[in-house]
mmCIF file with all atom_site columns, C-alpha atoms in Angstrom:
data_model
loop_
_atom_site.group_PDB
_atom_site.id
_atom_site.type_symbol
_atom_site.label_atom_id
_atom_site.label_alt_id
_atom_site.label_comp_id
_atom_site.label_asym_id
_atom_site.label_entity_id
_atom_site.label_seq_id
_atom_site.pdbx_PDB_ins_code
_atom_site.Cartn_x
_atom_site.Cartn_y
_atom_site.Cartn_z
_atom_site.occupancy
_atom_site.B_iso_or_equiv
_atom_site.pdbx_formal_charge
_atom_site.auth_seq_id
_atom_site.auth_comp_id
_atom_site.auth_asym_id
_atom_site.auth_atom_id
_atom_site.pdbx_PDB_model_num
ATOM 1  C CA . MET A 1 1  ? 0.142   0.108  -0.042 1.00 62.00 ? 291 MET A CA 1
ATOM 2  C CA . ASN A 1 2  ? 1.509   3.170  -0.933 1.00 92.00 ? 292 ASN A CA 1
ATOM 3  C CA . VAL A 1 3  ? 1.891   6.170  1.504  1.00 95.00 ? 293 VAL A CA 1
ATOM 4  C CA . ALA A 1 4  ? -0.939  8.254  -0.352 1.00 94.00 ? 294 ALA A CA 1
ATOM 5  C CA . ARG A 1 5  ? -3.319  5.606  0.093  1.00 93.00 ? 295 ARG A CA 1
ATOM 6  C CA . SER A 1 6  ? -2.534  5.123  3.659  1.00 93.00 ? 296 SER A CA 1
ATOM 7  C CA . PHE A 1 7  ? -2.769  8.768  4.305  1.00 95.00 ? 297 PHE A CA 1
ATOM 8  C CA . ASN A 1 8  ? -6.234  8.950  2.686  1.00 95.00 ? 298 ASN A CA 1
ATOM 9  C CA . ASN A 1 9  ? -7.336  5.776  4.770  1.00 95.00 ? 299 ASN A CA 1
ATOM 10 C CA . TRP A 1 10 ? -6.556  7.384  7.848  1.00 96.00 ? 300 TRP A CA 1
ATOM 11 C CA . ARG A 1 11 ? -8.199  10.676 6.915  1.00 97.00 ? 301 ARG A CA 1
ATOM 12 C CA . LYS A 1 12 ? -11.320 8.746  6.359  1.00 96.00 ? 302 LYS A CA 1
ATOM 13 C CA . TYR A 1 13 ? -11.217 6.506  9.470  1.00 97.00 ? 303 TYR A CA 1
ATOM 14 C CA . ARG A 1 14 ? -10.578 10.059 11.420 1.00 98.00 ? 304 ARG A CA 1
ATOM 15 C CA . GLN A 1 15 ? -13.474 11.595 9.484  1.00 97.00 ? 305 GLN A CA 1
ATOM 16 C CA . THR A 1 16 ? -15.938 8.720  10.211 1.00 97.00 ? 306 THR A CA 1
ATOM 17 C CA . VAL A 1 17 ? -15.026 8.766  13.748 1.00 98.00 ? 307 VAL A CA 1
ATOM 18 C CA . GLY A 1 18 ? -15.267 12.326 14.454 1.00 98.00 ? 308 GLY A CA 1
ATOM 19 C CA . GLU A 1 19 ? -18.822 12.403 12.659 1.00 97.00 ? 309 GLU A CA 1
ATOM 20 C CA . LEU A 1 20 ? -19.970 9.567  14.559 1.00 98.00 ? 310 LEU A CA 1
ATOM 21 C CA . GLY A 1 21 ? -18.512 11.108 17.843 1.00 97.00 ? 311 GLY A CA 1
ATOM 22 C CA . ARG A 1 22 ? -20.878 13.923 17.346 1.00 98.00 ? 312 ARG A CA 1
ATOM 23 C CA . MET A 1 23 ? -23.893 12.171 16.869 1.00 98.00 ? 313 MET A CA 1
ATOM 24 C CA . SER A 1 24 ? -25.939 11.998 19.945 1.00 97.00 ? 314 SER A CA 1
ATOM 25 C CA . THR A 1 25 ? -26.546 8.491  21.383 1.00 97.00 ? 315 THR A CA 1
ATOM 26 C CA . ARG A 1 26 ? -30.234 8.457  20.256 1.00 97.00 ? 316 ARG A CA 1
ATOM 27 C CA . GLU A 1 27 ? -29.008 8.907  16.566 1.00 98.00 ? 317 GLU A CA 1
ATOM 28 C CA . LEU A 1 28 ? -26.627 6.178  16.761 1.00 98.00 ? 318 LEU A CA 1
ATOM 29 C CA . GLN A 1 29 ? -29.260 3.955  18.029 1.00 97.00 ? 319 GLN A CA 1
ATOM 30 C CA . ASP A 1 30 ? -31.600 4.982  15.386 1.00 97.00 ? 320 ASP A CA 1
ATOM 31 C CA . LEU A 1 31 ? -28.633 3.687  12.741 1.00 96.00 ? 321 LEU A CA 1
ATOM 32 C CA . GLY A 1 32 ? -27.901 0.404  15.023 1.00 97.00 ? 322 GLY A CA 1
ATOM 33 C CA . ILE A 1 33 ? -24.489 1.772  16.129 1.00 97.00 ? 323 ILE A CA 1
ATOM 34 C CA . ASN A 1 34 ? -23.594 1.460  20.054 1.00 97.00 ? 324 ASN A CA 1
ATOM 35 C CA . ARG A 1 35 ? -21.299 4.130  20.920 1.00 96.00 ? 325 ARG A CA 1
ATOM 36 C CA . ALA A 1 36 ? -18.577 1.776  21.792 1.00 97.00 ? 326 ALA A CA 1
ATOM 37 C CA . ASP A 1 37 ? -18.625 0.438  18.323 1.00 97.00 ? 327 ASP A CA 1
ATOM 38 C CA . ILE A 1 38 ? -17.401 3.632  16.656 1.00 97.00 ? 328 ILE A CA 1
ATOM 39 C CA . HIS A 1 39 ? -13.990 2.654  16.011 1.00 97.00 ? 329 HIS A CA 1
ATOM 40 C CA . SER A 1 40 ? -15.007 -0.438 14.636 1.00 97.00 ? 330 SER A CA 1
ATOM 41 C CA . VAL A 1 41 ? -17.462 0.872  12.607 1.00 96.00 ? 331 VAL A CA 1
ATOM 42 C CA . ALA A 1 42 ? -14.811 3.355  11.307 1.00 97.00 ? 332 ALA A CA 1
ATOM 43 C CA . ARG A 1 43 ? -12.288 0.752  10.409 1.00 96.00 ? 333 ARG A CA 1
ATOM 44 C CA . GLN A 1 44 ? -14.860 -1.065 8.542  1.00 95.00 ? 334 GLN A CA 1
ATOM 45 C CA . SER A 1 45 ? -15.528 2.021  6.532  1.00 91.00 ? 335 SER A CA 1
ATOM 46 C CA . VAL A 1 46 ? -11.734 2.014  5.411  1.00 92.00 ? 336 VAL A CA 1
ATOM 47 C CA . ALA A 1 47 ? -11.766 -1.590 4.328  1.00 88.00 ? 337 ALA A CA 1
ATOM 48 C CA . ARG A 1 48 ? -14.328 -1.360 2.032  1.00 74.00 ? 338 ARG A CA 1
#
């Protein structure tokens, strides 16, 4: 994996964590996400 791709994956991961972290617990529940699962969901978003 090249440096640019690694950086873009890291940036996408941080953006996802940030966006989900700003949501209320209720909003996360509506999406079927537990607050403790935010980092896992973000890692999955990068793996796609």
